[in-house]
Short mmCIF file of C-alpha atoms in Angstrom, two decimals:
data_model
loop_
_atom_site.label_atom_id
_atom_site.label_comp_id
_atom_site.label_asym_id
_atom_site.label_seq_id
_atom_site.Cartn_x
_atom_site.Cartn_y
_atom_site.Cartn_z
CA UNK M 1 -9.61 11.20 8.61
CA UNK M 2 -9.72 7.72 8.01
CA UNK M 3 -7.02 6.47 10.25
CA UNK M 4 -8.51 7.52 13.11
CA UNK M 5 -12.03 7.43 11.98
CA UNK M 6 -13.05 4.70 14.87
CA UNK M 7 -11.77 6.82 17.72
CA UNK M 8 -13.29 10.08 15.90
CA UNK M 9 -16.57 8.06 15.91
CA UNK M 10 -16.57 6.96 19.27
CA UNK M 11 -16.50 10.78 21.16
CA UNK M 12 -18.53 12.10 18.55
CA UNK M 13 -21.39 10.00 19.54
CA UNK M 14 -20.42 10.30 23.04
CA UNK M 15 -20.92 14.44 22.70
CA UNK M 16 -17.72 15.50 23.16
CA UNK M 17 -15.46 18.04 20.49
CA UNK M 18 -12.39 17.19 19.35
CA UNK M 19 -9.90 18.78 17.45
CA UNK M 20 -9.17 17.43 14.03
CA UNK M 21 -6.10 18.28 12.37
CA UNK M 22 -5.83 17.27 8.38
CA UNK M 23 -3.34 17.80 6.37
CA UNK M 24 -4.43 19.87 3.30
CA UNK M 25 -1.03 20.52 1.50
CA UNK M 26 2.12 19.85 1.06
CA UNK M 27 5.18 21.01 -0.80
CA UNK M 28 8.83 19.72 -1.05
CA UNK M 29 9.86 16.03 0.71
CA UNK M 30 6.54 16.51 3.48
CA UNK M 31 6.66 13.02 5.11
CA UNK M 32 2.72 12.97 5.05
CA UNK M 33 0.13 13.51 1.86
CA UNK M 34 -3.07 15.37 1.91
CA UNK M 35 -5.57 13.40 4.64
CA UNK M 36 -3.82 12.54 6.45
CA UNK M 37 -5.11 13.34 10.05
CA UNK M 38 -4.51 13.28 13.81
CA UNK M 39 -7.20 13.92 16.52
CA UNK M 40 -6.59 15.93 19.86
CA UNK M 41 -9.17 15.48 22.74
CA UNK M 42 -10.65 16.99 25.59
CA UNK M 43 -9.16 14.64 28.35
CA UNK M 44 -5.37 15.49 26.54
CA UNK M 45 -5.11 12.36 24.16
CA UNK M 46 -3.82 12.44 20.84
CA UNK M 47 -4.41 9.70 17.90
CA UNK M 48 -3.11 10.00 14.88
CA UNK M 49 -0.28 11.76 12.81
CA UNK M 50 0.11 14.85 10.06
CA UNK M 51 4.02 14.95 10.08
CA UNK M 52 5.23 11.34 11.59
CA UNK M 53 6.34 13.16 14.29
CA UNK M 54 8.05 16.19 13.85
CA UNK M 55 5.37 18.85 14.76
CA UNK M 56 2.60 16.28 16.80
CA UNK M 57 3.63 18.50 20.00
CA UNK M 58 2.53 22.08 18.01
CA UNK M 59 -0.29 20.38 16.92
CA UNK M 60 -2.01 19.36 19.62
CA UNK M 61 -1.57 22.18 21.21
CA UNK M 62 -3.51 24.44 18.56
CA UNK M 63 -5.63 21.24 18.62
CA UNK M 64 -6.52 22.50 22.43
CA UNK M 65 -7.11 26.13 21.41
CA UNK M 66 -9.47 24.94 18.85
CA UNK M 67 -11.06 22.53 20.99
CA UNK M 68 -11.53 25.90 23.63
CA UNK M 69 -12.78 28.36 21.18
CA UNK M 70 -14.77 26.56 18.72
CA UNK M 71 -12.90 28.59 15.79
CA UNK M 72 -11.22 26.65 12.73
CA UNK M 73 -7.32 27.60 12.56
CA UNK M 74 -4.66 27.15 9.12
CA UNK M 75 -1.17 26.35 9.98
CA UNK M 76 1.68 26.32 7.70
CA UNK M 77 5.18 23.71 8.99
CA UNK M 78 8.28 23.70 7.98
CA UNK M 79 10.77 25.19 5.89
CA UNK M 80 13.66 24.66 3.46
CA UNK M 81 15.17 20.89 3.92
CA UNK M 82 18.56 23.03 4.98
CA UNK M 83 16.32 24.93 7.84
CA UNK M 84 13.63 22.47 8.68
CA UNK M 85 15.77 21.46 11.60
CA UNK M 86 15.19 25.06 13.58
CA UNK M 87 11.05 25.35 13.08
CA UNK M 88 10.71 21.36 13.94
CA UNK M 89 10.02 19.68 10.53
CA UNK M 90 12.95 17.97 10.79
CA UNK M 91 12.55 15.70 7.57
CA UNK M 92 12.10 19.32 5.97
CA UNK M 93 9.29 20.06 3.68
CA UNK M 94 5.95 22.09 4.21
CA UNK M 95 2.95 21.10 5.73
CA UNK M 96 -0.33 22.69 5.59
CA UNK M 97 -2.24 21.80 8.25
CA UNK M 98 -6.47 23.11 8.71
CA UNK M 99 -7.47 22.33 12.57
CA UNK M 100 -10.94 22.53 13.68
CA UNK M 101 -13.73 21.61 15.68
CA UNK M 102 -15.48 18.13 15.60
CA UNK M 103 -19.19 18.38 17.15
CA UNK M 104 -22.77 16.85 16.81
CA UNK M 105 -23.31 20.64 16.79
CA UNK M 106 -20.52 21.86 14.69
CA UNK M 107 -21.16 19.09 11.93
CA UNK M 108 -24.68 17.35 11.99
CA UNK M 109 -23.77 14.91 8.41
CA UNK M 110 -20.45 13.10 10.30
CA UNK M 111 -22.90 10.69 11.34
CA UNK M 112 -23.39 9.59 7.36
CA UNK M 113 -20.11 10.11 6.23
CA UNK M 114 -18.67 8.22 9.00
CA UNK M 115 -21.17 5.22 8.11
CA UNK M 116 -20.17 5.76 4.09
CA UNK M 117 -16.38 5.56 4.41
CA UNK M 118 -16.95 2.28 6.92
CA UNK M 119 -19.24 0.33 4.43
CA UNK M 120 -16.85 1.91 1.55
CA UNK M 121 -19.29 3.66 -0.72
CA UNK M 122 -17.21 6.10 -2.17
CA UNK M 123 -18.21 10.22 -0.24
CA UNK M 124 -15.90 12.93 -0.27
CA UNK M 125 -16.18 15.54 2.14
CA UNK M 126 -15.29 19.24 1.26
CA UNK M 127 -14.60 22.35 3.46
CA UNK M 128 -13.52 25.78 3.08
CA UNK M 129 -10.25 26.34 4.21
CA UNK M 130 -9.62 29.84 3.26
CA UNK M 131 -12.16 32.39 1.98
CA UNK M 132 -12.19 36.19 2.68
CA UNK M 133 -15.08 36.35 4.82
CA UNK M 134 -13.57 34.68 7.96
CA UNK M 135 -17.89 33.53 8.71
CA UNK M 136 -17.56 31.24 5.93
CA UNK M 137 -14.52 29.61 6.95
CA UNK M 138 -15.27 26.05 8.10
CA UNK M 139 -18.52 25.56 6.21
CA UNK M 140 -18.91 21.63 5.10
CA UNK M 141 -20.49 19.56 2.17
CA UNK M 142 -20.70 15.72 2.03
CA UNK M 143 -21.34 15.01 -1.65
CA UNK M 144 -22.06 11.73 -2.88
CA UNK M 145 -22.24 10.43 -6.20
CA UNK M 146 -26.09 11.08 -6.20
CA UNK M 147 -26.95 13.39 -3.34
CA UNK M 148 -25.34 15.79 -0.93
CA UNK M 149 -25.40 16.94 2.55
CA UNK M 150 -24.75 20.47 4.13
CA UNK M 151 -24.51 23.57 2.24
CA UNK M 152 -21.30 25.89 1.06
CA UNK M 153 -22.77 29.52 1.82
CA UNK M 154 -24.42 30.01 -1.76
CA UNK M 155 -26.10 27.71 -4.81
CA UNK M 156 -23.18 28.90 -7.15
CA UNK M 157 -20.59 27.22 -4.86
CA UNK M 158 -22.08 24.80 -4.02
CA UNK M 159 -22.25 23.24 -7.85
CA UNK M 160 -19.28 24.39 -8.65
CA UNK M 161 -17.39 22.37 -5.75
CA UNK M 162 -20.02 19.97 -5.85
CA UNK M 163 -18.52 18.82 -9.63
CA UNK M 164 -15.27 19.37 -9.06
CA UNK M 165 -15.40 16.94 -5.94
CA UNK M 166 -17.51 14.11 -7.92
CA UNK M 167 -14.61 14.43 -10.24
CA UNK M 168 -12.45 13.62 -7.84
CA UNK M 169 -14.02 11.34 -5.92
CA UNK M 170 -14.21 9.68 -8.96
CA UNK M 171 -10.43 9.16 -9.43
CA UNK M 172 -9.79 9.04 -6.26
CA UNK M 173 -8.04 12.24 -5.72
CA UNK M 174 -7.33 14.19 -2.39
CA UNK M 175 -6.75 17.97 -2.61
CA UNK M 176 -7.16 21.65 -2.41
CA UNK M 177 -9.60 23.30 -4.97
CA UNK M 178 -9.32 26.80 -5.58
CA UNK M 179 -11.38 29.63 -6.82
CA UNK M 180 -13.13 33.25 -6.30
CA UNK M 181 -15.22 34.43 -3.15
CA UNK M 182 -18.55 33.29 -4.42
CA UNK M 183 -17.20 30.13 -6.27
CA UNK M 184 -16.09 31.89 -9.75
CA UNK M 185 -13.89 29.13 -11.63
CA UNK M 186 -11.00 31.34 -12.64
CA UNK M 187 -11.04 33.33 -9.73
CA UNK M 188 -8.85 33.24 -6.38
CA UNK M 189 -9.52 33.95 -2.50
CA UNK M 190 -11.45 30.54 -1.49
CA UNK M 191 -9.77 27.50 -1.04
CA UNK M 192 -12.06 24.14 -0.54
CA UNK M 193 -10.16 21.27 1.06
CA UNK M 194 -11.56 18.14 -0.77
CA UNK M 195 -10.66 14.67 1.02
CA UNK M 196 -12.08 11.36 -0.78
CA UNK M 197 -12.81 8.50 0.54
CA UNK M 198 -12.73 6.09 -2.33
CA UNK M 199 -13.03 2.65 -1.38
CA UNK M 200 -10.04 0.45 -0.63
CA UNK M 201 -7.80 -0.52 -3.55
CA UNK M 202 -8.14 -4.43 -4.15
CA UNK M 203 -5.46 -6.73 -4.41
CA UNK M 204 -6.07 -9.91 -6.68
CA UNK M 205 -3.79 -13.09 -5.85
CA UNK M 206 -4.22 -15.65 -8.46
CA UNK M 207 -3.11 -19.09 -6.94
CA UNK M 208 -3.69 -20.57 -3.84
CA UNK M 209 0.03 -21.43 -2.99
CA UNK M 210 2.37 -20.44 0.11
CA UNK M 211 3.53 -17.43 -1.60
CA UNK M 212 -0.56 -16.62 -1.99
CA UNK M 213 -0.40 -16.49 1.87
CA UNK M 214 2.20 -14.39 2.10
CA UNK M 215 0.91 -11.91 -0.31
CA UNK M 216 -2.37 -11.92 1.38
CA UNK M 217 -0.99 -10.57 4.92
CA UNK M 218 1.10 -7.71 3.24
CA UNK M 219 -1.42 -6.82 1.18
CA UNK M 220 -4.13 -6.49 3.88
CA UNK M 221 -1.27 -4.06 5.78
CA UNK M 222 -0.58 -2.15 2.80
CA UNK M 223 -4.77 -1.17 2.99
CA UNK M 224 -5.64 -3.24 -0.27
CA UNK M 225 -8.71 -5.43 -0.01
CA UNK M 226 -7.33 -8.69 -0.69
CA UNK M 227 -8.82 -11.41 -2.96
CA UNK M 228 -7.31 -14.83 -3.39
CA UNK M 229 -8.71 -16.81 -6.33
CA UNK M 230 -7.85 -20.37 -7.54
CA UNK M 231 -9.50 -22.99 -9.08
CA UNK M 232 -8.70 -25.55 -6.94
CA UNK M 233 -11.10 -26.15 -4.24
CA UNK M 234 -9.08 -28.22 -1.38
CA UNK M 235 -6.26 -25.28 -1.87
CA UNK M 236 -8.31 -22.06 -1.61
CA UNK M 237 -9.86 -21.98 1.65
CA UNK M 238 -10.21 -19.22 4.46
CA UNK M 239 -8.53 -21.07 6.40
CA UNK M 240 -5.39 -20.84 4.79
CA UNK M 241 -5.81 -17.43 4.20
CA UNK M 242 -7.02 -15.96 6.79
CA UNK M 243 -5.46 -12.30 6.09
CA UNK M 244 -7.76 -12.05 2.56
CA UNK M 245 -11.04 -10.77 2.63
CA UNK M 246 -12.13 -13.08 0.55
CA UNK M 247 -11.54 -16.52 -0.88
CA UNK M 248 -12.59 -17.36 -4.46
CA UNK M 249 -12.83 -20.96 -5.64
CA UNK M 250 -13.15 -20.17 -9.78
CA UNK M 251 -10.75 -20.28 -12.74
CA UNK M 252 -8.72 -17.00 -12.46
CA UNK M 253 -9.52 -15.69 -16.12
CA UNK M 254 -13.25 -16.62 -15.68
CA UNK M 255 -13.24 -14.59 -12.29
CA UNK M 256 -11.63 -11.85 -13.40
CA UNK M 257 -13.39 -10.83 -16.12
CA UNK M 258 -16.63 -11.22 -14.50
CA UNK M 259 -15.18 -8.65 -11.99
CA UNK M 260 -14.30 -6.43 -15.03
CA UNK M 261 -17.79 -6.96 -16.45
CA UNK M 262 -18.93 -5.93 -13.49
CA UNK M 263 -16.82 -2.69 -12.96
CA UNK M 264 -15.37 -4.20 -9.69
CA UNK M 265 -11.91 -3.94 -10.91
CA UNK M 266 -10.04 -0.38 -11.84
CA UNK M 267 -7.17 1.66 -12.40
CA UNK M 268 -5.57 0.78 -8.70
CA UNK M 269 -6.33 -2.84 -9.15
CA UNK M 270 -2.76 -4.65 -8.68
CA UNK M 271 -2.97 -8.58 -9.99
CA UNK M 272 -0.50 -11.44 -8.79
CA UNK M 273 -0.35 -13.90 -10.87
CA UNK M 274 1.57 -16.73 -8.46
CA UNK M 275 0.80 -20.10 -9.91
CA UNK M 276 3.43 -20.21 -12.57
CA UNK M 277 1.37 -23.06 -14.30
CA UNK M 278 0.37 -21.94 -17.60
CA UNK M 279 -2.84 -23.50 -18.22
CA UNK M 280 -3.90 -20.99 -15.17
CA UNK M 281 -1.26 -17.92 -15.66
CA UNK M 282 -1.81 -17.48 -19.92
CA UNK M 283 -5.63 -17.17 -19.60
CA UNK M 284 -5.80 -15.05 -16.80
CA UNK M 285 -2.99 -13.01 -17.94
CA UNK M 286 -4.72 -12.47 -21.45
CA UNK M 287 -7.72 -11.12 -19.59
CA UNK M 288 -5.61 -9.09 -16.83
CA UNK M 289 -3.43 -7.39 -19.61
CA UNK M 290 -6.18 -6.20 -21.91
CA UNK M 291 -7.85 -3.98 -18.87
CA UNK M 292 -6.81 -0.83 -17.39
CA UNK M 293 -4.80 -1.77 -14.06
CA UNK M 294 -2.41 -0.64 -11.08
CA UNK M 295 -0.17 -3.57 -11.56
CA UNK M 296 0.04 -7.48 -13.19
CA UNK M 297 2.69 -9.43 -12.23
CA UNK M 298 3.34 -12.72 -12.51
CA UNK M 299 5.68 -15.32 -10.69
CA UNK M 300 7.96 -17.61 -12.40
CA UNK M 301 12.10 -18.43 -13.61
CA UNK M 302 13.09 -16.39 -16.58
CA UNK M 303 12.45 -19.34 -18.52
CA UNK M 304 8.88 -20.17 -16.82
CA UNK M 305 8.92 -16.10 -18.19
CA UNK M 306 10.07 -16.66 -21.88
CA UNK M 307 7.66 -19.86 -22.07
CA UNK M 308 4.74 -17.53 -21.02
CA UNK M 309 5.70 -14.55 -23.61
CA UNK M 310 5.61 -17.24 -26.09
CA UNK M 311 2.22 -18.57 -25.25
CA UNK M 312 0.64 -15.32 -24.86
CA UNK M 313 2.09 -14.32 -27.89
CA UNK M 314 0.38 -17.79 -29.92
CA UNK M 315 -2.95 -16.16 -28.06
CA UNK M 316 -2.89 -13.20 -29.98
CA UNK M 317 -0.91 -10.63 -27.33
CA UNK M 318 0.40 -7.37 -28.98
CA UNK M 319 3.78 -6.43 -27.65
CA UNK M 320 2.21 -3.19 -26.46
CA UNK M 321 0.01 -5.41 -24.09
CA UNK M 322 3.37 -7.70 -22.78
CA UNK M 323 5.05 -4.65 -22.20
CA UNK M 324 2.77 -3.71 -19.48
CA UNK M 325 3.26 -7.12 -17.47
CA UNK M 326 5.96 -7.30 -14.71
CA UNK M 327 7.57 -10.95 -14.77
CA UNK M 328 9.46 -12.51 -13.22
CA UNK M 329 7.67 -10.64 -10.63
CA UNK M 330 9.04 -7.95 -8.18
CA UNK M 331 12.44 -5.82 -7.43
CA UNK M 332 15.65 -8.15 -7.21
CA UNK M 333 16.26 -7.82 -3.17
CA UNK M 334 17.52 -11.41 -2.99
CA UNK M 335 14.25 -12.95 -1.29
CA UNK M 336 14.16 -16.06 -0.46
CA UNK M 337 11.09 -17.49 1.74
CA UNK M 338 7.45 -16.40 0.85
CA UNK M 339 7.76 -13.89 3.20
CA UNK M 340 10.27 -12.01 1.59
CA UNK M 341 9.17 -12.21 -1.87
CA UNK M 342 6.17 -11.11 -0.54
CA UNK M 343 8.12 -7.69 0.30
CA UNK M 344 10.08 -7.99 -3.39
CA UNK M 345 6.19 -7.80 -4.82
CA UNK M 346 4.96 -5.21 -2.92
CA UNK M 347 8.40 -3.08 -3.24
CA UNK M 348 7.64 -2.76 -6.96
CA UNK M 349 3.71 -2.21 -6.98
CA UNK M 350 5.07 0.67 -4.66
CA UNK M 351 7.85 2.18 -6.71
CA UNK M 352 5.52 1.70 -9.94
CA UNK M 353 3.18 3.60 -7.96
CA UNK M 354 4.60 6.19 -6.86
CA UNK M 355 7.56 6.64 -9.51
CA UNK M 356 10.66 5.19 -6.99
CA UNK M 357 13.65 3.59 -8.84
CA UNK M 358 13.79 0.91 -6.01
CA UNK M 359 17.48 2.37 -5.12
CA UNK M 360 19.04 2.51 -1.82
CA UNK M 361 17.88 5.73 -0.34
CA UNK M 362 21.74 6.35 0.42
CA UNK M 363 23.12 6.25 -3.23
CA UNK M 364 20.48 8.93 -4.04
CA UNK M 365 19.72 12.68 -4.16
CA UNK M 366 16.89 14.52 -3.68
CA UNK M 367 13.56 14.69 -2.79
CA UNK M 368 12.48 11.62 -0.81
CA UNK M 369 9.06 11.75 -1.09
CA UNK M 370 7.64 11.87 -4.44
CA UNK M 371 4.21 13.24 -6.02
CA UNK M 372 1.69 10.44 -7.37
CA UNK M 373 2.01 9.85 -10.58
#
């Protein structure tokens, strides 16, 4: 829902339904995950995508129908990779896509969730997809970490999907829940269609350098929240780095771990470490590599590399700890400018991420798109 969140927003509060298709599954090499979404409107515009364009056109037309009749629809896409040419998903895979209705009557708590997910505290939204008795299908909760919104059918459901989604929420996990009629755990027949909406990911870019710049604009299109931090006051300035969200004059180890203190920093924190200078990089690095992160990596020769294992060694780093730390930074695509080795970074906080072996796509078999780790 969140990419098209701001067009969703604006007909919702002008009165008018929409149709809101979300992907809620999918199985094989599916070019999109579960979320993502596409809107269909009354005046025949679409925004969004669930497939990258291989079944828009299918759709938005059940998108219509839904929009007519007021009634939430399932869909299943695709076929085998060898077939997916003949039923339109032609990167193959399976998609499940859940369409419905989008209303001031059909869902009263949009108006909070929308305002949640825009000043990023962390809401997940979860709806029955599937459950026997058709009446039920389409029923909504908004559950925050301390309250909730809307109701499931009965109280038993309700806390059971009400925990699983906090747990979720929690790791920032998107997904289909399953269980009985009336919420039983180890039971079948319901399926509850939990989407999070987590805050964005932050990307921390130690140094205030050229490179720092570059980093800055990719990371803001990747979706991170971008932080540049450097102690050096007449380098780290907003105007310089316009792209990042926010500029931090402070010594890099001292800002970080007041972040960490803090609990600002987590387990899809990625850290660039860019000013090769080791009075900066070892400190920072000694506080980066003891916490539970996406990513550090930090810039510099293979010497500037062996000189900084050596130092954080002297420091008291366990070779368990330096094992985790990606230097010299980023996948070997022969980048030159900023620019480009802004790309190099970001190609290997992506194949880290997401388990890729940075190959060309060409030399390799298989499945193309790959489950989170």
């Amino acid at each position: 829902m969140r990419d098209v969140l701001d067009e969703l927003v604006k007909r919702y509060e002008a009165g008018e339904t929409v149709g809101l298709a979300t992907v809620v599954a999918t199985f094989s090499s599916a070019p999109r995950s579960p979320g993502a979404a596409m809107m269909v409107t009354q005046n025949d515009e679409a925004f969004g995508s669930v497939s990258g364009g291989c079944v828009e056109g299918a759709v938005y037309d059940l998108g219509q129908r839904v929009i007519e009749n007021s009634q939430p629809v399932m869909q299943r896409y695709g076929v085998s990779d060898d077939d997916a040419f003949a039923v339109g998903l032609t990167c193959g895979g399976i998609l499940d896509v859940y369409v419905e209705p989008v209303s001031q009557e059909s869902f009263p708590e949009f108006g909070e969730l929308a305002e949640s997910i825009r000043s990023e505290h962390g809401v997940a939204l979860a709806t029955i997809i599937e459950h026997p008795d058709i009446s039920r299908v389409g029923k909504r909760m908004v559950i925050w970490a301390d309250r909730v919104a809307g109701d499931l059918g009965t109280t038993r459901i309700n806390d059971a999907v009400v925990d699983d989604a906090r747990g979720m929420l929690a790791t920032g996990r998107t997904g289909t829940m399953h269980y009985g009629p009336e919420g039983q755990r180890r039971g079948e027949g319901m399926a509850v269609f939990v989407a999070s909406f987590e805050p964005p990911p932050r990307m921390l870019v130690f140094g205030a350098i050229d490179f720092a710049s570059a980093m800055a604009r990719l990371g803001s299109f990747l979706g991170y929240r971008v932080t540049v931090c450097d102690a050096r006051p007449v380098f780290a300035t907003k105007s310089r780095f316009p792209e990042a969200d926010e500029v931090v004059v402070d010594w890099p180890h001292r800002y970080l771990a007041a972040e960490a203190e803090a609990g600002r920093v987590d387990a899809r924190t990625v850290v660039a470490v860019l000013t090769h200078d080791p009075k900066f990089d070892v400190p920072v690095l000694q506080v980066a590599l003891r916490l539970d992160l996406g990513y550090v990596g930090a810039m510099g020769s293979r010497r500037t590399h062996e000189d900084r294992l050596d130092r954080l060694r002297e420091a008291g780093m366990t070779e368990a700890e330096l094992s985790t730390l990606s230097s010299p930074i980023g996948l070997d695509l022969g980048a030159r400018t900023p620019e480009e080795t802004a790309v190099s970074i970001a190609a290997e906080i992506i194949s880290l991420r997401w388990g890729g072996q940075g190959d060309r796509l060409v030399a390799t078999a298989g499945p193309i798109h790959r489950e989170h780790l």
